[in-house]
């Protein structure tokens, strides 16, 4: 079909809105995913194995901090390029996209946006190249949707800060060399610090027994009287505005990434529907199967338009937190519905690792919850409509 000439559904010719550079970036990442991720991802998932060698490969292909200026090792690209990169990686696997998303949006972005020039020069090139992996410490065991309630804290000891507390559900933490951590000072103001592996009292226990994001490493961050040098404080930000600004960037990437999952599930379902014979004809000939496929393609097309418009607004510096929330919530919810419908089309085969559907479905159960839950994003939109926050 003509609309799939780009290697993905493009029913409304959205490729016409992309630049030649965007198309080249997409092709490069697509080939990378087909070469480095797709042949191995089912086994990694079955084994709950995080392939640490992928970190350097992500660095080599420019997946870390693509919007960070080139002088710090980033790609100096626009936000639509960033979205396309996230889409292609998540077509491979949500856990793999999480690894890249955290590195670029939650570690490199705050160091670039809120850090000193010395911090940028020290950390960003190592993170961009994949020599170092980073993580982002905001969520706590007792504070998820309410990050302002955090109890992790710092005390000013004169020549250093003393950091105490714990963070939970932290992607990349067991393998990270550096963590961007948010903590309250004695006045109760939220500050950002860069904590490095090897600092005494800092540990990163791994979380096991996950049914979701099994090829991604997840852990805790535990701080027991960790001495953090004064120069590791992010100087240009204070309050919840800091971590929430990072989350805007990451949520934007998720809005694109979820489309990648939806495309992978749709394409697998369409192919299966044309090959699977029942009652002497392909199941794609039956009305109910066509209904499922038509609805999948419609929802993917709507999500593509939403993501493209949001990317344009991001490039113009106009995208609001509330607009990003809407896209993250809608597109992840869309992808989860498509994964479930695709599983139905695959019948019993849909639960096996011979097809990507069940893995995507399990992964999306994390994606719909992290970086703002499905319901919290709904209430962010609700508060924007009415002017009344329902979550306070």
Coordinates of C-alpha atoms in Angstrom, one line a residue:
X1 CA 0.0 0.0 0.0
X2 CA 1.3 3.5 -0.9
X3 CA 0.7 4.9 2.6
X4 CA 3.2 2.3 4.0
X5 CA 6.0 3.1 1.5
X6 CA 8.0 4.7 4.4
X7 CA 8.0 1.4 6.3
X8 CA 5.2 2.6 8.7
X9 CA 1.6 3.6 8.4
X10 CA 1.3 7.2 7.1
X11 CA -2.3 7.5 6.1
X12 CA -2.4 11.3 6.1
X13 CA 1.0 11.8 4.3
X14 CA 2.7 13.2 7.4
X15 CA 6.0 12.5 5.9
X16 CA 5.3 15.5 3.7
X17 CA 5.6 17.6 6.8
X18 CA 9.0 16.2 7.7
X19 CA 12.4 17.5 6.5
X20 CA 14.9 15.3 4.6
X21 CA 16.9 15.3 7.8
X22 CA 14.0 13.9 9.7
X23 CA 13.5 11.1 7.2
X24 CA 17.3 10.2 7.3
X25 CA 17.3 10.2 11.1
X26 CA 14.3 7.9 11.1
X27 CA 15.9 5.5 8.6
X28 CA 19.2 5.4 10.6
X29 CA 17.4 4.6 13.9
X30 CA 15.1 2.1 12.3
X31 CA 18.1 0.2 10.9
X32 CA 19.9 0.4 14.3
X33 CA 16.8 -1.1 16.0
X34 CA 16.5 -3.9 13.4
X35 CA 20.2 -4.7 13.8
X36 CA 20.8 -4.3 17.5
X37 CA 17.5 -4.7 19.4
X38 CA 14.9 -6.6 17.4
X39 CA 16.9 -9.9 17.0
X40 CA 17.6 -10.0 20.8
X41 CA 14.7 -8.3 22.6
X42 CA 12.5 -11.4 23.1
X43 CA 15.3 -13.3 24.8
X44 CA 16.4 -10.3 26.9
X45 CA 12.8 -10.0 28.0
X46 CA 12.4 -13.7 28.8
X47 CA 15.7 -13.6 30.8
X48 CA 14.9 -10.2 32.5
X49 CA 18.3 -9.1 31.1
X50 CA 19.4 -5.5 30.6
X51 CA 22.1 -5.5 27.8
X52 CA 24.6 -3.0 29.2
X53 CA 26.4 -3.0 25.9
X54 CA 23.5 -1.2 24.3
X55 CA 24.4 2.0 26.2
X56 CA 27.5 2.7 24.2
X57 CA 25.7 1.7 21.0
X58 CA 22.9 4.2 21.8
X59 CA 25.7 6.8 22.3
X60 CA 27.3 6.0 19.0
X61 CA 24.0 6.3 17.1
X62 CA 23.1 9.7 18.7
X63 CA 20.1 8.5 20.8
X64 CA 21.3 10.3 24.0
X65 CA 20.4 14.0 24.3
X66 CA 19.7 14.6 20.6
X67 CA 18.5 18.2 21.3
X68 CA 21.5 19.1 23.5
X69 CA 24.0 21.3 21.6
X70 CA 26.8 19.6 19.8
X71 CA 29.5 21.4 21.9
X72 CA 28.4 19.2 24.8
X73 CA 28.3 16.0 22.8
X74 CA 24.6 16.2 21.9
X75 CA 23.0 16.2 18.4
X76 CA 21.9 19.8 18.2
X77 CA 18.6 18.5 16.6
X78 CA 15.1 19.8 16.8
X79 CA 12.3 18.3 18.9
X80 CA 10.6 16.4 16.0
X81 CA 13.9 14.6 15.4
X82 CA 14.0 13.7 19.1
X83 CA 10.4 12.4 18.8
X84 CA 11.2 10.3 15.8
X85 CA 14.2 8.8 17.6
X86 CA 12.0 7.8 20.5
X87 CA 9.4 6.4 18.2
X88 CA 11.8 4.2 16.4
X89 CA 13.5 2.9 19.6
X90 CA 10.1 2.1 21.2
X91 CA 9.0 0.2 18.1
X92 CA 11.8 -2.1 19.2
X93 CA 10.9 -2.0 23.0
X94 CA 9.6 0.4 25.6
X95 CA 12.4 -0.6 28.0
X96 CA 15.0 0.3 25.5
X97 CA 13.3 3.7 24.9
X98 CA 13.2 4.2 28.7
X99 CA 17.0 3.8 28.8
X100 CA 17.5 6.5 26.2
X101 CA 14.6 8.7 27.4
X102 CA 15.9 8.9 31.0
X103 CA 19.5 9.6 29.8
X104 CA 18.5 12.5 27.5
X105 CA 15.5 14.1 29.1
X106 CA 16.0 13.4 32.8
X107 CA 19.7 13.5 33.2
X108 CA 21.3 15.4 30.4
X109 CA 18.5 18.0 30.1
X110 CA 18.6 19.2 33.7
X111 CA 22.4 19.3 33.7
X112 CA 22.3 21.4 30.5
X113 CA 19.3 23.6 31.5
X114 CA 19.9 24.0 35.3
X115 CA 23.6 23.2 35.7
X116 CA 26.8 25.3 35.7
X117 CA 29.2 25.4 32.7
X118 CA 31.6 23.3 34.7
X119 CA 28.9 20.6 35.2
X120 CA 27.9 20.7 31.6
X121 CA 31.5 20.1 30.4
X122 CA 32.2 17.5 33.0
X123 CA 29.1 15.3 32.6
X124 CA 27.4 15.9 29.3
X125 CA 30.0 14.5 26.8
X126 CA 30.4 11.3 28.9
X127 CA 26.6 10.8 29.0
X128 CA 26.1 11.7 25.3
X129 CA 28.7 9.1 24.2
X130 CA 27.3 6.4 26.4
X131 CA 30.5 6.1 28.4
X132 CA 28.3 7.0 31.5
X133 CA 24.7 6.0 32.1
X134 CA 22.6 8.3 34.3
X135 CA 19.3 8.1 36.2
X136 CA 16.8 10.5 37.7
X137 CA 15.8 10.4 41.4
X138 CA 12.4 12.0 42.0
X139 CA 9.8 9.2 42.9
X140 CA 10.0 7.9 46.5
X141 CA 8.5 4.8 48.1
X142 CA 5.7 7.0 49.7
X143 CA 5.6 9.9 47.1
X144 CA 4.8 9.1 43.5
X145 CA 2.1 11.4 42.0
X146 CA 2.8 13.9 44.8
X147 CA 6.5 14.5 44.4
X148 CA 6.3 17.7 46.5
X149 CA 5.8 15.5 49.6
X150 CA 9.3 14.1 49.2
X151 CA 11.3 13.4 52.4
X152 CA 14.8 12.9 50.9
X153 CA 16.7 15.9 52.3
X154 CA 20.1 17.7 52.3
X155 CA 21.8 19.5 55.1
X156 CA 24.4 22.2 54.6
X157 CA 27.5 21.1 56.4
X158 CA 29.7 24.0 55.3
X159 CA 32.0 22.5 52.6
X160 CA 29.5 19.9 51.5
X161 CA 25.9 18.7 51.7
X162 CA 24.8 15.7 53.7
X163 CA 22.1 13.7 51.7
X164 CA 19.7 11.3 53.3
X165 CA 16.6 9.4 52.0
X166 CA 15.6 7.0 49.3
X167 CA 14.1 7.0 45.7
X168 CA 12.1 4.2 44.2
X169 CA 11.2 2.9 40.7
X170 CA 14.3 4.5 39.1
X171 CA 15.1 3.4 35.5
X172 CA 18.8 2.8 34.9
X173 CA 19.8 3.1 38.6
X174 CA 21.6 -0.3 39.0
X175 CA 23.9 0.5 36.1
X176 CA 24.2 4.3 36.5
X177 CA 27.5 6.2 37.1
X178 CA 25.6 9.4 37.9
X179 CA 22.2 10.3 39.4
X180 CA 20.3 13.6 39.2
X181 CA 18.6 13.7 42.6
X182 CA 15.9 16.0 43.9
X183 CA 15.9 16.7 47.7
X184 CA 14.6 19.3 50.2
X185 CA 17.0 21.6 52.0
X186 CA 16.5 22.8 55.6
X187 CA 14.1 25.5 54.4
X188 CA 12.0 22.8 52.6
X189 CA 12.9 24.1 49.1
X190 CA 13.5 21.4 46.5
X191 CA 17.1 21.4 45.0
X192 CA 18.8 19.2 42.4
X193 CA 22.1 17.5 43.0
X194 CA 24.4 15.3 40.9
X195 CA 25.4 12.2 42.9
X196 CA 28.1 10.0 41.6
X197 CA 28.6 6.2 42.0
X198 CA 31.3 5.6 44.6
X199 CA 30.2 8.3 47.0
X200 CA 30.2 6.7 50.4
X201 CA 26.7 5.7 51.6
X202 CA 25.1 5.8 48.1
X203 CA 23.7 2.4 46.9
X204 CA 21.4 1.3 44.0
X205 CA 19.6 -1.9 44.9
X206 CA 18.0 -3.5 41.8
X207 CA 14.2 -4.2 41.7
X208 CA 13.5 -7.8 40.6
X209 CA 10.4 -9.8 39.7
X210 CA 8.9 -7.3 37.2
X211 CA 6.4 -8.4 34.6
X212 CA 6.9 -5.2 32.7
X213 CA 10.0 -3.5 31.1
X214 CA 11.9 -6.7 31.8
X215 CA 14.8 -5.7 29.5
X216 CA 15.2 -2.4 31.3
X217 CA 17.1 -2.2 34.6
X218 CA 15.1 -0.6 37.5
X219 CA 16.2 0.0 41.0
X220 CA 16.2 2.2 44.1
X221 CA 18.5 5.0 45.1
X222 CA 19.5 4.9 48.8
X223 CA 21.3 7.8 50.5
X224 CA 22.8 7.2 54.0
X225 CA 24.7 10.3 55.1
X226 CA 26.1 10.8 51.6
X227 CA 28.6 13.7 51.4
X228 CA 27.9 15.6 48.2
X229 CA 30.3 18.3 47.2
X230 CA 28.9 21.8 47.0
X231 CA 29.8 22.1 43.3
X232 CA 27.4 19.2 42.5
X233 CA 24.4 21.3 43.3
X234 CA 22.4 22.4 40.2
X235 CA 22.7 26.2 40.7
X236 CA 20.0 27.5 38.3
X237 CA 16.8 26.0 39.6
X238 CA 14.8 25.7 42.8
X239 CA 11.4 24.1 43.6
X240 CA 9.3 21.5 41.8
X241 CA 9.7 23.5 38.6
X242 CA 13.0 21.8 38.1
X243 CA 12.0 18.1 38.0
X244 CA 8.7 18.9 36.4
X245 CA 10.5 20.7 33.5
X246 CA 12.6 17.5 33.0
X247 CA 9.4 15.4 33.0
X248 CA 7.9 17.6 30.3
X249 CA 10.8 16.7 28.0
X250 CA 10.5 13.0 28.8
X251 CA 6.7 12.9 28.5
X252 CA 7.0 14.5 25.1
X253 CA 9.3 11.7 24.0
X254 CA 6.8 9.1 25.3
X255 CA 4.0 10.6 23.3
X256 CA 6.1 9.8 20.2
X257 CA 7.4 6.5 21.5
X258 CA 4.0 5.1 22.2
X259 CA 3.2 5.5 18.5
X260 CA 6.1 3.2 17.7
X261 CA 4.6 0.5 19.9
X262 CA 1.2 1.0 18.2
X263 CA 2.8 0.7 14.8
X264 CA 4.6 -2.5 15.6
X265 CA 1.5 -4.1 17.0
X266 CA -0.7 -2.9 14.0
X267 CA 1.8 -4.1 11.4
X268 CA 2.1 -7.5 13.1
X269 CA -1.7 -7.8 13.3
X270 CA -2.2 -6.8 9.7
X271 CA 0.4 -9.2 8.4
X272 CA -1.0 -12.1 10.5
X273 CA -4.6 -11.3 9.4
X274 CA -3.5 -11.6 5.7
X275 CA -1.7 -14.9 6.3
X276 CA -4.0 -16.7 8.8
X277 CA -6.6 -18.9 7.0
X278 CA -9.9 -19.8 8.7
X279 CA -13.1 -20.9 7.0
X280 CA -11.1 -21.1 3.7
X281 CA -10.0 -17.4 3.6
X282 CA -7.7 -15.1 5.5
X283 CA -9.1 -13.7 8.7
X284 CA -8.4 -10.2 7.3
X285 CA -11.4 -10.9 5.0
X286 CA -13.8 -10.9 7.9
X287 CA -15.7 -7.7 8.9
X288 CA -14.7 -7.8 12.5
X289 CA -11.0 -8.1 11.7
X290 CA -11.2 -5.3 9.2
X291 CA -13.0 -3.2 11.9
X292 CA -10.1 -3.8 14.3
X293 CA -7.5 -2.9 11.7
X294 CA -9.3 0.2 10.5
X295 CA -9.8 1.5 14.0
X296 CA -6.1 0.8 14.8
X297 CA -5.0 2.8 11.8
X298 CA -7.4 5.7 12.6
X299 CA -6.0 6.0 16.1
X300 CA -2.4 5.8 15.0
X301 CA -3.1 8.6 12.5
X302 CA -4.7 10.8 15.1
X303 CA -1.8 10.2 17.5
X304 CA 0.8 11.0 14.7
X305 CA -0.9 14.3 14.0
X306 CA -1.0 15.1 17.7
X307 CA 2.7 14.3 18.2
X308 CA 3.7 16.2 15.0
X309 CA 1.8 19.4 16.1
X310 CA 3.2 19.1 19.6
X311 CA 6.7 18.8 18.2
X312 CA 6.1 21.9 16.1
X313 CA 5.0 23.8 19.2
X314 CA 8.1 22.5 21.1
X315 CA 10.4 23.8 18.3
X316 CA 8.7 27.2 18.6
X317 CA 9.0 27.2 22.4
X318 CA 5.2 27.3 22.7
X319 CA 4.3 23.8 24.0
X320 CA 2.7 23.9 27.5
X321 CA 2.9 21.3 30.2
X322 CA -0.8 20.7 29.8
X323 CA -0.5 20.1 26.0
X324 CA 2.3 17.6 26.7
X325 CA 0.2 15.8 29.3
X326 CA -2.7 15.4 26.9
X327 CA -0.4 13.8 24.2
X328 CA 1.3 11.5 26.7
X329 CA -1.9 10.3 28.1
X330 CA -3.8 9.9 24.8
X331 CA -1.0 8.2 22.9
X332 CA -0.1 5.7 25.5
X333 CA -3.7 4.8 26.1
X334 CA -4.1 4.4 22.3
X335 CA -1.1 2.1 22.1
X336 CA -2.4 -0.1 24.9
X337 CA -5.8 -0.5 23.2
X338 CA -4.1 -1.3 19.9
X339 CA -1.9 -3.9 21.6
X340 CA -4.9 -5.6 23.2
X341 CA -6.8 -5.7 19.9
X342 CA -3.7 -6.9 18.1
X343 CA -3.5 -9.7 20.6
X344 CA -7.0 -10.8 19.7
X345 CA -6.2 -10.9 16.0
X346 CA -3.2 -13.1 16.7
X347 CA -5.4 -15.5 18.7
X348 CA -3.5 -17.9 20.9
X349 CA -0.2 -17.1 19.1
X350 CA -0.5 -13.6 20.5
X351 CA 0.6 -14.7 23.9
X352 CA 3.9 -16.2 22.7
X353 CA 7.3 -14.6 22.2
X354 CA 7.0 -15.4 18.5
X355 CA 5.2 -12.1 18.2
X356 CA 5.9 -8.8 20.0
X357 CA 2.4 -8.2 21.2
X358 CA 2.4 -9.5 24.7
X359 CA 5.8 -7.9 25.5
X360 CA 4.5 -4.5 24.3
X361 CA 1.3 -4.9 26.2
X362 CA 3.2 -5.6 29.5
X363 CA 5.6 -2.8 28.9
X364 CA 2.8 -0.3 28.3
X365 CA 1.4 -1.1 31.7
X366 CA 4.4 0.7 33.1
X367 CA 4.4 3.4 30.5
X368 CA 0.8 4.3 31.2
X369 CA 1.8 4.8 34.9
X370 CA 5.2 6.3 34.9
X371 CA 6.1 10.0 34.4
X372 CA 2.5 10.9 35.4
X373 CA -0.2 8.3 35.7
X374 CA -3.0 8.0 33.2
X375 CA -5.4 9.6 35.7
X376 CA -3.1 12.4 36.9
X377 CA -2.6 13.5 33.3
X378 CA -6.4 13.6 32.9
X379 CA -6.7 15.8 36.0
X380 CA -3.9 18.1 34.7
X381 CA -6.1 18.7 31.6
X382 CA -9.2 19.0 33.9
X383 CA -7.4 21.6 36.0
X384 CA -6.5 23.5 32.9
X385 CA -10.1 23.5 31.7
X386 CA -11.7 24.5 35.0
X387 CA -9.0 26.3 36.8
X388 CA -9.6 24.0 39.8
X389 CA -6.9 21.4 40.6
X390 CA -8.7 18.1 41.6
X391 CA -5.6 16.5 43.0
X392 CA -4.9 18.8 45.9

